[in-house]
Amino acid sequence: MPPQLRVLVVEDEPDLAAVIGAYLRGETFDVEIAGTGPDAVDMARTLNPDLVVLDIMLPGFDGLEVCRRIRTFTDCYVIMLTARDDEIDKIIGLGVGADDYLVKPFSPRELTARIRAMLRRPRGIGDSSTATSSRLFGALRIDPDSRKVWLDDDELELTRTEFDLLDTLAAQPERAFTRRQLIDAVWGSEWYGDEHIVDVHVGHLRKKLDDDATSPRYIRTVRGVGYGMA
Ligand code: CA
């Protein structure tokens, strides 16, 4: 038996929290539930969950603040629940470090499909059998083994998604990737949803790389296709 994964569900509507909790337990996750922002941070610290399912509107402080705070001590997966799909760009723009987003209302099956896809994504130090040397693009240096990125001599703080996206592009710098190909590589082939999620993460990555979409140094837009390295 593989070790049971621990999930912290943060949701202040008791009925919804109970439904999500019951469904995830049925999928053999070990589930704990928090109903406020402060409780979520405390429980994340003591439980050390593998994954946090995080509602945005919460009493105390909101899910964005919860995400910011737990990111100071854990690299666990975070999937955020939003009430409106037009909130997603804003949330990603804030760069709080969530891995995925789901718009309410969603079916429990959709949530578990997203979670399963997320858990298959690489995390932490990669497969040691595929040790790779640093990739260099002008002032940009990417080290796939330590998952660190430097611009000049400054180490950049990328989210796991941003790193995976950049590393996927950089691994085949001549290639033009479609959004779907990037989703398959970064989010997993079972991920489904708006492919526009790639654009918002690329936008955020460009900001951190101080890159300009109109005269890119690192990531270029391939019109009608997707993205590639410049
Ligand atoms: Ca709520």
mmCIF file with all atom_site columns, C-alpha atoms and ligand atoms in Angstrom:
data_model
loop_
_atom_site.group_PDB
_atom_site.id
_atom_site.type_symbol
_atom_site.label_atom_id
_atom_site.label_alt_id
_atom_site.label_comp_id
_atom_site.label_asym_id
_atom_site.label_entity_id
_atom_site.label_seq_id
_atom_site.pdbx_PDB_ins_code
_atom_site.Cartn_x
_atom_site.Cartn_y
_atom_site.Cartn_z
_atom_site.occupancy
_atom_site.B_iso_or_equiv
_atom_site.pdbx_formal_charge
_atom_site.auth_seq_id
_atom_site.auth_comp_id
_atom_site.auth_asym_id
_atom_site.auth_atom_id
_atom_site.pdbx_PDB_model_num
ATOM   1   C  CA . MET A 1 1   ? 0.000   0.000  0.000   1.00 0.00 ? 1   MET A CA 1
ATOM   2   C  CA . PRO A 1 2   ? 1.375   3.428  -0.902  1.00 0.00 ? 2   PRO A CA 1
ATOM   3   C  CA . PRO A 1 3   ? 1.450   5.894  2.002   1.00 0.00 ? 3   PRO A CA 1
ATOM   4   C  CA . GLN A 1 4   ? -1.829  7.667  2.521   1.00 0.00 ? 4   GLN A CA 1
ATOM   5   C  CA . LEU A 1 5   ? -1.698  11.252 1.333   1.00 0.00 ? 5   LEU A CA 1
ATOM   6   C  CA . ARG A 1 6   ? -2.815  13.908 3.770   1.00 0.00 ? 6   ARG A CA 1
ATOM   7   C  CA . VAL A 1 7   ? -5.189  16.583 2.514   1.00 0.00 ? 7   VAL A CA 1
ATOM   8   C  CA . LEU A 1 8   ? -6.223  19.710 4.374   1.00 0.00 ? 8   LEU A CA 1
ATOM   9   C  CA . VAL A 1 9   ? -9.587  21.001 3.145   1.00 0.00 ? 9   VAL A CA 1
ATOM   10  C  CA . VAL A 1 10  ? -10.123 24.684 3.978   1.00 0.00 ? 10  VAL A CA 1
ATOM   11  C  CA . GLU A 1 11  ? -13.758 25.637 3.480   1.00 0.00 ? 11  GLU A CA 1
ATOM   12  C  CA . ASP A 1 12  ? -16.060 27.566 5.788   1.00 0.00 ? 12  ASP A CA 1
ATOM   13  C  CA . GLU A 1 13  ? -19.329 26.214 4.389   1.00 0.00 ? 13  GLU A CA 1
ATOM   14  C  CA . PRO A 1 14  ? -19.800 23.103 6.563   1.00 0.00 ? 14  PRO A CA 1
ATOM   15  C  CA . ASP A 1 15  ? -21.960 21.235 4.037   1.00 0.00 ? 15  ASP A CA 1
ATOM   16  C  CA . LEU A 1 16  ? -19.510 21.726 1.193   1.00 0.00 ? 16  LEU A CA 1
ATOM   17  C  CA . ALA A 1 17  ? -16.539 20.901 3.448   1.00 0.00 ? 17  ALA A CA 1
ATOM   18  C  CA . ALA A 1 18  ? -18.296 17.675 4.501   1.00 0.00 ? 18  ALA A CA 1
ATOM   19  C  CA . VAL A 1 19  ? -19.039 16.655 0.911   1.00 0.00 ? 19  VAL A CA 1
ATOM   20  C  CA . ILE A 1 20  ? -15.465 17.308 -0.238  1.00 0.00 ? 20  ILE A CA 1
ATOM   21  C  CA . GLY A 1 21  ? -14.085 15.560 2.833   1.00 0.00 ? 21  GLY A CA 1
ATOM   22  C  CA . ALA A 1 22  ? -16.250 12.482 2.384   1.00 0.00 ? 22  ALA A CA 1
ATOM   23  C  CA . TYR A 1 23  ? -15.397 12.206 -1.288  1.00 0.00 ? 23  TYR A CA 1
ATOM   24  C  CA . LEU A 1 24  ? -11.653 12.540 -0.726  1.00 0.00 ? 24  LEU A CA 1
ATOM   25  C  CA . ARG A 1 25  ? -11.747 9.989  2.105   1.00 0.00 ? 25  ARG A CA 1
ATOM   26  C  CA . GLY A 1 26  ? -13.494 7.664  -0.328  1.00 0.00 ? 26  GLY A CA 1
ATOM   27  C  CA . GLU A 1 27  ? -10.509 8.194  -2.632  1.00 0.00 ? 27  GLU A CA 1
ATOM   28  C  CA . THR A 1 28  ? -8.315  6.996  0.275   1.00 0.00 ? 28  THR A CA 1
ATOM   29  C  CA . PHE A 1 29  ? -6.927  10.386 1.234   1.00 0.00 ? 29  PHE A CA 1
ATOM   30  C  CA . ASP A 1 30  ? -6.458  11.210 4.890   1.00 0.00 ? 30  ASP A CA 1
ATOM   31  C  CA . VAL A 1 31  ? -8.589  14.357 5.257   1.00 0.00 ? 31  VAL A CA 1
ATOM   32  C  CA . GLU A 1 32  ? -8.654  17.156 7.845   1.00 0.00 ? 32  GLU A CA 1
ATOM   33  C  CA . ILE A 1 33  ? -10.920 20.187 7.627   1.00 0.00 ? 33  ILE A CA 1
ATOM   34  C  CA . ALA A 1 34  ? -10.300 23.805 8.636   1.00 0.00 ? 34  ALA A CA 1
ATOM   35  C  CA . GLY A 1 35  ? -12.997 26.489 8.538   1.00 0.00 ? 35  GLY A CA 1
ATOM   36  C  CA . THR A 1 36  ? -11.088 29.759 8.962   1.00 0.00 ? 36  THR A CA 1
ATOM   37  C  CA . GLY A 1 37  ? -7.910  31.359 7.605   1.00 0.00 ? 37  GLY A CA 1
ATOM   38  C  CA . PRO A 1 38  ? -5.999  31.274 10.917  1.00 0.00 ? 38  PRO A CA 1
ATOM   39  C  CA . ASP A 1 39  ? -7.024  27.651 11.611  1.00 0.00 ? 39  ASP A CA 1
ATOM   40  C  CA . ALA A 1 40  ? -5.887  26.669 8.124   1.00 0.00 ? 40  ALA A CA 1
ATOM   41  C  CA . VAL A 1 41  ? -2.395  28.078 8.684   1.00 0.00 ? 41  VAL A CA 1
ATOM   42  C  CA . ASP A 1 42  ? -2.092  26.466 12.140  1.00 0.00 ? 42  ASP A CA 1
ATOM   43  C  CA . MET A 1 43  ? -3.275  23.098 10.863  1.00 0.00 ? 43  MET A CA 1
ATOM   44  C  CA . ALA A 1 44  ? -1.032  23.222 7.795   1.00 0.00 ? 44  ALA A CA 1
ATOM   45  C  CA . ARG A 1 45  ? 1.897   23.781 10.150  1.00 0.00 ? 45  ARG A CA 1
ATOM   46  C  CA . THR A 1 46  ? 1.065   20.882 12.491  1.00 0.00 ? 46  THR A CA 1
ATOM   47  C  CA . LEU A 1 47  ? -0.303  18.375 9.934   1.00 0.00 ? 47  LEU A CA 1
ATOM   48  C  CA . ASN A 1 48  ? 2.262   18.964 7.199   1.00 0.00 ? 48  ASN A CA 1
ATOM   49  C  CA . PRO A 1 49  ? -0.294  18.045 4.486   1.00 0.00 ? 49  PRO A CA 1
ATOM   50  C  CA . ASP A 1 50  ? 0.668   16.860 1.005   1.00 0.00 ? 50  ASP A CA 1
ATOM   51  C  CA . LEU A 1 51  ? -2.106  18.944 -0.472  1.00 0.00 ? 51  LEU A CA 1
ATOM   52  C  CA . VAL A 1 52  ? -4.314  21.862 0.572   1.00 0.00 ? 52  VAL A CA 1
ATOM   53  C  CA . VAL A 1 53  ? -7.738  22.423 -1.027  1.00 0.00 ? 53  VAL A CA 1
ATOM   54  C  CA . LEU A 1 54  ? -8.234  26.093 -0.288  1.00 0.00 ? 54  LEU A CA 1
ATOM   55  C  CA . ASP A 1 55  ? -11.364 28.204 -0.575  1.00 0.00 ? 55  ASP A CA 1
ATOM   56  C  CA . ILE A 1 56  ? -10.738 31.922 -1.126  1.00 0.00 ? 56  ILE A CA 1
ATOM   57  C  CA . MET A 1 57  ? -13.528 33.511 0.870   1.00 0.00 ? 57  MET A CA 1
ATOM   58  C  CA . LEU A 1 58  ? -12.890 32.567 4.491   1.00 0.00 ? 58  LEU A CA 1
ATOM   59  C  CA . PRO A 1 59  ? -13.433 34.119 7.896   1.00 0.00 ? 59  PRO A CA 1
ATOM   60  C  CA . GLY A 1 60  ? -10.353 35.541 9.639   1.00 0.00 ? 60  GLY A CA 1
ATOM   61  C  CA . PHE A 1 61  ? -8.246  36.161 6.582   1.00 0.00 ? 61  PHE A CA 1
ATOM   62  C  CA . ASP A 1 62  ? -8.800  34.918 3.050   1.00 0.00 ? 62  ASP A CA 1
ATOM   63  C  CA . GLY A 1 63  ? -7.378  31.981 1.115   1.00 0.00 ? 63  GLY A CA 1
ATOM   64  C  CA . LEU A 1 64  ? -4.822  34.153 -0.685  1.00 0.00 ? 64  LEU A CA 1
ATOM   65  C  CA . GLU A 1 65  ? -3.324  35.144 2.652   1.00 0.00 ? 65  GLU A CA 1
ATOM   66  C  CA . VAL A 1 66  ? -3.463  31.514 3.815   1.00 0.00 ? 66  VAL A CA 1
ATOM   67  C  CA . CYS A 1 67  ? -1.538  30.494 0.695   1.00 0.00 ? 67  CYS A CA 1
ATOM   68  C  CA . ARG A 1 68  ? 1.066   33.220 1.192   1.00 0.00 ? 68  ARG A CA 1
ATOM   69  C  CA . ARG A 1 69  ? 1.608   32.195 4.806   1.00 0.00 ? 69  ARG A CA 1
ATOM   70  C  CA . ILE A 1 70  ? 1.807   28.443 4.282   1.00 0.00 ? 70  ILE A CA 1
ATOM   71  C  CA . ARG A 1 71  ? 4.246   28.997 1.411   1.00 0.00 ? 71  ARG A CA 1
ATOM   72  C  CA . THR A 1 72  ? 6.723   30.307 3.996   1.00 0.00 ? 72  THR A CA 1
ATOM   73  C  CA . PHE A 1 73  ? 7.046   26.814 5.484   1.00 0.00 ? 73  PHE A CA 1
ATOM   74  C  CA . THR A 1 74  ? 5.733   24.219 2.982   1.00 0.00 ? 74  THR A CA 1
ATOM   75  C  CA . ASP A 1 75  ? 5.978   23.351 -0.689  1.00 0.00 ? 75  ASP A CA 1
ATOM   76  C  CA . CYS A 1 76  ? 2.822   21.216 -0.587  1.00 0.00 ? 76  CYS A CA 1
ATOM   77  C  CA . TYR A 1 77  ? 0.369   21.286 -3.486  1.00 0.00 ? 77  TYR A CA 1
ATOM   78  C  CA . VAL A 1 78  ? -2.320  23.952 -3.241  1.00 0.00 ? 78  VAL A CA 1
ATOM   79  C  CA . ILE A 1 79  ? -5.524  23.944 -5.269  1.00 0.00 ? 79  ILE A CA 1
ATOM   80  C  CA . MET A 1 80  ? -7.658  27.053 -4.867  1.00 0.00 ? 80  MET A CA 1
ATOM   81  C  CA . LEU A 1 81  ? -11.426 27.219 -5.048  1.00 0.00 ? 81  LEU A CA 1
ATOM   82  C  CA . THR A 1 82  ? -12.842 30.389 -6.551  1.00 0.00 ? 82  THR A CA 1
ATOM   83  C  CA . ALA A 1 83  ? -16.401 31.547 -6.882  1.00 0.00 ? 83  ALA A CA 1
ATOM   84  C  CA . ARG A 1 84  ? -15.856 33.205 -10.274 1.00 0.00 ? 84  ARG A CA 1
ATOM   85  C  CA . ASP A 1 85  ? -13.688 32.179 -13.188 1.00 0.00 ? 85  ASP A CA 1
ATOM   86  C  CA . ASP A 1 86  ? -12.661 35.774 -13.920 1.00 0.00 ? 86  ASP A CA 1
ATOM   87  C  CA . GLU A 1 87  ? -10.960 35.773 -10.526 1.00 0.00 ? 87  GLU A CA 1
ATOM   88  C  CA . ILE A 1 88  ? -8.365  33.273 -11.679 1.00 0.00 ? 88  ILE A CA 1
ATOM   89  C  CA . ASP A 1 89  ? -6.225  35.751 -13.639 1.00 0.00 ? 89  ASP A CA 1
ATOM   90  C  CA . LYS A 1 90  ? -6.222  38.095 -10.692 1.00 0.00 ? 90  LYS A CA 1
ATOM   91  C  CA . ILE A 1 91  ? -5.196  35.339 -8.306  1.00 0.00 ? 91  ILE A CA 1
ATOM   92  C  CA . ILE A 1 92  ? -2.396  34.135 -10.554 1.00 0.00 ? 92  ILE A CA 1
ATOM   93  C  CA . GLY A 1 93  ? -1.304  37.734 -11.036 1.00 0.00 ? 93  GLY A CA 1
ATOM   94  C  CA . LEU A 1 94  ? -0.903  38.073 -7.279  1.00 0.00 ? 94  LEU A CA 1
ATOM   95  C  CA . GLY A 1 95  ? 1.566   35.211 -7.382  1.00 0.00 ? 95  GLY A CA 1
ATOM   96  C  CA . VAL A 1 96  ? 0.569   33.659 -4.068  1.00 0.00 ? 96  VAL A CA 1
ATOM   97  C  CA . GLY A 1 97  ? 1.890   30.296 -5.213  1.00 0.00 ? 97  GLY A CA 1
ATOM   98  C  CA . ALA A 1 98  ? -1.155  28.100 -5.811  1.00 0.00 ? 98  ALA A CA 1
ATOM   99  C  CA . ASP A 1 99  ? -0.666  25.161 -8.188  1.00 0.00 ? 99  ASP A CA 1
ATOM   100 C  CA . ASP A 1 100 ? -4.133  24.932 -9.653  1.00 0.00 ? 100 ASP A CA 1
ATOM   101 C  CA . TYR A 1 101 ? -7.576  26.536 -9.524  1.00 0.00 ? 101 TYR A CA 1
ATOM   102 C  CA . LEU A 1 102 ? -11.093 25.247 -9.626  1.00 0.00 ? 102 LEU A CA 1
ATOM   103 C  CA . VAL A 1 103 ? -14.220 27.333 -10.134 1.00 0.00 ? 103 VAL A CA 1
ATOM   104 C  CA . LYS A 1 104 ? -17.299 26.691 -7.983  1.00 0.00 ? 104 LYS A CA 1
ATOM   105 C  CA . PRO A 1 105 ? -19.572 24.908 -8.443  1.00 0.00 ? 105 PRO A CA 1
ATOM   106 C  CA . PHE A 1 106 ? -17.533 21.830 -9.322  1.00 0.00 ? 106 PHE A CA 1
ATOM   107 C  CA . SER A 1 107 ? -18.251 18.146 -9.021  1.00 0.00 ? 107 SER A CA 1
ATOM   108 C  CA . PRO A 1 108 ? -16.235 16.126 -6.470  1.00 0.00 ? 108 PRO A CA 1
ATOM   109 C  CA . ARG A 1 109 ? -15.139 13.977 -9.414  1.00 0.00 ? 109 ARG A CA 1
ATOM   110 C  CA . GLU A 1 110 ? -13.664 17.049 -11.127 1.00 0.00 ? 110 GLU A CA 1
ATOM   111 C  CA . LEU A 1 111 ? -11.792 17.942 -7.947  1.00 0.00 ? 111 LEU A CA 1
ATOM   112 C  CA . THR A 1 112 ? -10.263 14.485 -7.586  1.00 0.00 ? 112 THR A CA 1
ATOM   113 C  CA . ALA A 1 113 ? -9.334  14.410 -11.296 1.00 0.00 ? 113 ALA A CA 1
ATOM   114 C  CA . ARG A 1 114 ? -7.445  17.681 -10.805 1.00 0.00 ? 114 ARG A CA 1
ATOM   115 C  CA . ILE A 1 115 ? -5.796  16.390 -7.655  1.00 0.00 ? 115 ILE A CA 1
ATOM   116 C  CA . ARG A 1 116 ? -4.708  13.135 -9.301  1.00 0.00 ? 116 ARG A CA 1
ATOM   117 C  CA . ALA A 1 117 ? -3.267  15.061 -12.258 1.00 0.00 ? 117 ALA A CA 1
ATOM   118 C  CA . MET A 1 118 ? -1.454  17.437 -9.901  1.00 0.00 ? 118 MET A CA 1
ATOM   119 C  CA . LEU A 1 119 ? 0.053   14.633 -7.845  1.00 0.00 ? 119 LEU A CA 1
ATOM   120 C  CA . ARG A 1 120 ? 1.590   13.139 -10.962 1.00 0.00 ? 120 ARG A CA 1
ATOM   121 C  CA . ARG A 1 121 ? 3.487   16.325 -11.671 1.00 0.00 ? 121 ARG A CA 1
ATOM   122 C  CA . PRO A 1 122 ? 7.165   16.387 -10.782 1.00 0.00 ? 122 PRO A CA 1
ATOM   123 C  CA . ARG A 1 123 ? 8.033   18.119 -7.562  1.00 0.00 ? 123 ARG A CA 1
ATOM   124 C  CA . GLY A 1 124 ? 11.069  18.856 -5.449  1.00 0.00 ? 124 GLY A CA 1
ATOM   125 C  CA . ILE A 1 125 ? 14.322  17.419 -6.680  1.00 0.00 ? 125 ILE A CA 1
ATOM   126 C  CA . GLY A 1 126 ? 13.667  15.564 -9.888  1.00 0.00 ? 126 GLY A CA 1
ATOM   127 C  CA . ASP A 1 127 ? 14.464  12.051 -10.925 1.00 0.00 ? 127 ASP A CA 1
ATOM   128 C  CA . SER A 1 128 ? 18.143  11.576 -10.116 1.00 0.00 ? 128 SER A CA 1
ATOM   129 C  CA . SER A 1 129 ? 18.565  9.171  -13.041 1.00 0.00 ? 129 SER A CA 1
ATOM   130 C  CA . THR A 1 130 ? 18.102  12.069 -15.426 1.00 0.00 ? 130 THR A CA 1
ATOM   131 C  CA . ALA A 1 131 ? 20.667  14.466 -13.965 1.00 0.00 ? 131 ALA A CA 1
ATOM   132 C  CA . THR A 1 132 ? 21.028  17.372 -16.345 1.00 0.00 ? 132 THR A CA 1
ATOM   133 C  CA . SER A 1 133 ? 23.461  20.240 -16.401 1.00 0.00 ? 133 SER A CA 1
ATOM   134 C  CA . SER A 1 134 ? 22.334  23.843 -16.153 1.00 0.00 ? 134 SER A CA 1
ATOM   135 C  CA . ARG A 1 135 ? 20.646  25.408 -19.140 1.00 0.00 ? 135 ARG A CA 1
ATOM   136 C  CA . LEU A 1 136 ? 21.955  28.847 -20.110 1.00 0.00 ? 136 LEU A CA 1
ATOM   137 C  CA . PHE A 1 137 ? 20.063  31.536 -22.018 1.00 0.00 ? 137 PHE A CA 1
ATOM   138 C  CA . GLY A 1 138 ? 22.065  34.766 -21.877 1.00 0.00 ? 138 GLY A CA 1
ATOM   139 C  CA . ALA A 1 139 ? 21.814  36.027 -18.307 1.00 0.00 ? 139 ALA A CA 1
ATOM   140 C  CA . LEU A 1 140 ? 19.300  33.307 -17.453 1.00 0.00 ? 140 LEU A CA 1
ATOM   141 C  CA . ARG A 1 141 ? 20.515  30.065 -15.881 1.00 0.00 ? 141 ARG A CA 1
ATOM   142 C  CA . ILE A 1 142 ? 18.184  27.163 -15.118 1.00 0.00 ? 142 ILE A CA 1
ATOM   143 C  CA . ASP A 1 143 ? 19.311  24.209 -13.028 1.00 0.00 ? 143 ASP A CA 1
ATOM   144 C  CA . PRO A 1 144 ? 16.829  21.355 -13.478 1.00 0.00 ? 144 PRO A CA 1
ATOM   145 C  CA . ASP A 1 145 ? 18.337  19.251 -10.680 1.00 0.00 ? 145 ASP A CA 1
ATOM   146 C  CA . SER A 1 146 ? 18.065  21.779 -7.886  1.00 0.00 ? 146 SER A CA 1
ATOM   147 C  CA . ARG A 1 147 ? 15.095  23.432 -9.633  1.00 0.00 ? 147 ARG A CA 1
ATOM   148 C  CA . LYS A 1 148 ? 16.766  26.805 -9.180  1.00 0.00 ? 148 LYS A CA 1
ATOM   149 C  CA . VAL A 1 149 ? 16.812  29.703 -11.633 1.00 0.00 ? 149 VAL A CA 1
ATOM   150 C  CA . TRP A 1 150 ? 19.137  32.676 -11.702 1.00 0.00 ? 150 TRP A CA 1
ATOM   151 C  CA . LEU A 1 151 ? 18.907  35.907 -13.652 1.00 0.00 ? 151 LEU A CA 1
ATOM   152 C  CA . ASP A 1 152 ? 22.412  37.419 -13.667 1.00 0.00 ? 152 ASP A CA 1
ATOM   153 C  CA . ASP A 1 153 ? 23.461  36.353 -10.184 1.00 0.00 ? 153 ASP A CA 1
ATOM   154 C  CA . ASP A 1 154 ? 20.076  36.752 -8.539  1.00 0.00 ? 154 ASP A CA 1
ATOM   155 C  CA . GLU A 1 155 ? 18.157  33.614 -7.697  1.00 0.00 ? 155 GLU A CA 1
ATOM   156 C  CA . LEU A 1 156 ? 14.522  33.931 -8.778  1.00 0.00 ? 156 LEU A CA 1
ATOM   157 C  CA . GLU A 1 157 ? 11.630  32.774 -6.653  1.00 0.00 ? 157 GLU A CA 1
ATOM   158 C  CA . LEU A 1 158 ? 9.453   30.808 -9.053  1.00 0.00 ? 158 LEU A CA 1
ATOM   159 C  CA . THR A 1 159 ? 6.411   28.783 -8.123  1.00 0.00 ? 159 THR A CA 1
ATOM   160 C  CA . ARG A 1 160 ? 6.531   25.101 -8.974  1.00 0.00 ? 160 ARG A CA 1
ATOM   161 C  CA . THR A 1 161 ? 4.255   25.696 -11.957 1.00 0.00 ? 161 THR A CA 1
ATOM   162 C  CA . GLU A 1 162 ? 6.400   28.561 -13.250 1.00 0.00 ? 162 GLU A CA 1
ATOM   163 C  CA . PHE A 1 163 ? 9.539   26.464 -12.904 1.00 0.00 ? 163 PHE A CA 1
ATOM   164 C  CA . ASP A 1 164 ? 7.993   23.480 -14.697 1.00 0.00 ? 164 ASP A CA 1
ATOM   165 C  CA . LEU A 1 165 ? 6.757   25.711 -17.506 1.00 0.00 ? 165 LEU A CA 1
ATOM   166 C  CA . LEU A 1 166 ? 10.126  27.416 -17.972 1.00 0.00 ? 166 LEU A CA 1
ATOM   167 C  CA . ASP A 1 167 ? 12.040  24.146 -17.722 1.00 0.00 ? 167 ASP A CA 1
ATOM   168 C  CA . THR A 1 168 ? 9.755   22.468 -20.265 1.00 0.00 ? 168 THR A CA 1
ATOM   169 C  CA . LEU A 1 169 ? 10.354  25.282 -22.767 1.00 0.00 ? 169 LEU A CA 1
ATOM   170 C  CA . ALA A 1 170 ? 14.081  25.392 -22.027 1.00 0.00 ? 170 ALA A CA 1
ATOM   171 C  CA . ALA A 1 171 ? 14.562  21.628 -22.407 1.00 0.00 ? 171 ALA A CA 1
ATOM   172 C  CA . GLN A 1 172 ? 13.733  21.959 -26.129 1.00 0.00 ? 172 GLN A CA 1
ATOM   173 C  CA . PRO A 1 173 ? 14.627  25.567 -26.912 1.00 0.00 ? 173 PRO A CA 1
ATOM   174 C  CA . GLU A 1 174 ? 14.070  25.255 -30.660 1.00 0.00 ? 174 GLU A CA 1
ATOM   175 C  CA . ARG A 1 175 ? 10.577  23.894 -30.309 1.00 0.00 ? 175 ARG A CA 1
ATOM   176 C  CA . ALA A 1 176 ? 7.303   25.828 -30.526 1.00 0.00 ? 176 ALA A CA 1
ATOM   177 C  CA . PHE A 1 177 ? 4.924   24.345 -27.964 1.00 0.00 ? 177 PHE A CA 1
ATOM   178 C  CA . THR A 1 178 ? 1.159   24.515 -28.214 1.00 0.00 ? 178 THR A CA 1
ATOM   179 C  CA . ARG A 1 179 ? -0.704  25.426 -25.048 1.00 0.00 ? 179 ARG A CA 1
ATOM   180 C  CA . ARG A 1 180 ? -2.031  21.883 -24.878 1.00 0.00 ? 180 ARG A CA 1
ATOM   181 C  CA . GLN A 1 181 ? 1.486   20.428 -25.097 1.00 0.00 ? 181 GLN A CA 1
ATOM   182 C  CA . LEU A 1 182 ? 2.576   22.674 -22.255 1.00 0.00 ? 182 LEU A CA 1
ATOM   183 C  CA . ILE A 1 183 ? -0.463  21.660 -20.215 1.00 0.00 ? 183 ILE A CA 1
ATOM   184 C  CA . ASP A 1 184 ? 0.341   17.986 -20.809 1.00 0.00 ? 184 ASP A CA 1
ATOM   185 C  CA . ALA A 1 185 ? 3.937   18.544 -19.706 1.00 0.00 ? 185 ALA A CA 1
ATOM   186 C  CA . VAL A 1 186 ? 3.244   20.767 -16.713 1.00 0.00 ? 186 VAL A CA 1
ATOM   187 C  CA . TRP A 1 187 ? -0.285  20.055 -15.495 1.00 0.00 ? 187 TRP A CA 1
ATOM   188 C  CA . GLY A 1 188 ? -0.586  16.515 -16.808 1.00 0.00 ? 188 GLY A CA 1
ATOM   189 C  CA . SER A 1 189 ? -2.506  15.009 -19.691 1.00 0.00 ? 189 SER A CA 1
ATOM   190 C  CA . GLU A 1 190 ? -5.630  14.490 -17.622 1.00 0.00 ? 190 GLU A CA 1
ATOM   191 C  CA . TRP A 1 191 ? -5.917  18.160 -16.767 1.00 0.00 ? 191 TRP A CA 1
ATOM   192 C  CA . TYR A 1 192 ? -8.865  19.774 -18.425 1.00 0.00 ? 192 TYR A CA 1
ATOM   193 C  CA . GLY A 1 193 ? -10.076 23.357 -18.287 1.00 0.00 ? 193 GLY A CA 1
ATOM   194 C  CA . ASP A 1 194 ? -9.350  26.666 -19.949 1.00 0.00 ? 194 ASP A CA 1
ATOM   195 C  CA . GLU A 1 195 ? -6.007  26.515 -21.819 1.00 0.00 ? 195 GLU A CA 1
ATOM   196 C  CA . HIS A 1 196 ? -5.732  30.240 -21.134 1.00 0.00 ? 196 HIS A CA 1
ATOM   197 C  CA . ILE A 1 197 ? -4.175  29.186 -17.803 1.00 0.00 ? 197 ILE A CA 1
ATOM   198 C  CA . VAL A 1 198 ? -0.888  28.808 -19.726 1.00 0.00 ? 198 VAL A CA 1
ATOM   199 C  CA . ASP A 1 199 ? -0.997  32.459 -20.829 1.00 0.00 ? 199 ASP A CA 1
ATOM   200 C  CA . VAL A 1 200 ? -1.451  33.794 -17.341 1.00 0.00 ? 200 VAL A CA 1
ATOM   201 C  CA . HIS A 1 201 ? 1.417   31.714 -15.946 1.00 0.00 ? 201 HIS A CA 1
ATOM   202 C  CA . VAL A 1 202 ? 3.661   32.766 -18.853 1.00 0.00 ? 202 VAL A CA 1
ATOM   203 C  CA . GLY A 1 203 ? 2.696   36.373 -18.128 1.00 0.00 ? 203 GLY A CA 1
ATOM   204 C  CA . HIS A 1 204 ? 3.749   35.984 -14.540 1.00 0.00 ? 204 HIS A CA 1
ATOM   205 C  CA . LEU A 1 205 ? 6.950   34.214 -15.501 1.00 0.00 ? 205 LEU A CA 1
ATOM   206 C  CA . ARG A 1 206 ? 7.826   37.034 -17.894 1.00 0.00 ? 206 ARG A CA 1
ATOM   207 C  CA . LYS A 1 207 ? 7.363   39.541 -15.112 1.00 0.00 ? 207 LYS A CA 1
ATOM   208 C  CA . LYS A 1 208 ? 9.816   37.653 -12.912 1.00 0.00 ? 208 LYS A CA 1
ATOM   209 C  CA . LEU A 1 209 ? 12.280  37.285 -15.803 1.00 0.00 ? 209 LEU A CA 1
ATOM   210 C  CA . ASP A 1 210 ? 11.874  40.989 -16.575 1.00 0.00 ? 210 ASP A CA 1
ATOM   211 C  CA . ASP A 1 211 ? 11.017  39.856 -20.089 1.00 0.00 ? 211 ASP A CA 1
ATOM   212 C  CA . ASP A 1 212 ? 8.967   41.766 -22.621 1.00 0.00 ? 212 ASP A CA 1
ATOM   213 C  CA . ALA A 1 213 ? 6.426   39.934 -24.791 1.00 0.00 ? 213 ALA A CA 1
ATOM   214 C  CA . THR A 1 214 ? 6.919   42.383 -27.695 1.00 0.00 ? 214 THR A CA 1
ATOM   215 C  CA . SER A 1 215 ? 10.721  42.003 -27.809 1.00 0.00 ? 215 SER A CA 1
ATOM   216 C  CA . PRO A 1 216 ? 11.350  38.863 -25.794 1.00 0.00 ? 216 PRO A CA 1
ATOM   217 C  CA . ARG A 1 217 ? 14.751  37.846 -24.516 1.00 0.00 ? 217 ARG A CA 1
ATOM   218 C  CA . TYR A 1 218 ? 13.623  34.529 -23.051 1.00 0.00 ? 218 TYR A CA 1
ATOM   219 C  CA . ILE A 1 219 ? 10.068  33.465 -23.845 1.00 0.00 ? 219 ILE A CA 1
ATOM   220 C  CA . ARG A 1 220 ? 8.553   34.230 -27.206 1.00 0.00 ? 220 ARG A CA 1
ATOM   221 C  CA . THR A 1 221 ? 4.931   34.014 -28.238 1.00 0.00 ? 221 THR A CA 1
ATOM   222 C  CA . VAL A 1 222 ? 4.514   31.810 -31.310 1.00 0.00 ? 222 VAL A CA 1
ATOM   223 C  CA . ARG A 1 223 ? 1.507   33.328 -33.004 1.00 0.00 ? 223 ARG A CA 1
ATOM   224 C  CA . GLY A 1 224 ? -1.370  30.959 -33.482 1.00 0.00 ? 224 GLY A CA 1
ATOM   225 C  CA . VAL A 1 225 ? 0.541   28.204 -31.711 1.00 0.00 ? 225 VAL A CA 1
ATOM   226 C  CA . GLY A 1 226 ? 1.752   28.926 -28.196 1.00 0.00 ? 226 GLY A CA 1
ATOM   227 C  CA . TYR A 1 227 ? 5.202   29.550 -26.780 1.00 0.00 ? 227 TYR A CA 1
ATOM   228 C  CA . GLY A 1 228 ? 8.885   28.798 -27.208 1.00 0.00 ? 228 GLY A CA 1
ATOM   229 C  CA . MET A 1 229 ? 12.229  30.068 -26.012 1.00 0.00 ? 229 MET A CA 1
ATOM   230 C  CA . ALA A 1 230 ? 13.326  33.299 -27.702 1.00 0.00 ? 230 ALA A CA 1
HETATM 231 CA CA . CA  B 2 .   ? -16.104 30.331 1.594   1.00 0.00 ? 1   CA  B CA 1
#
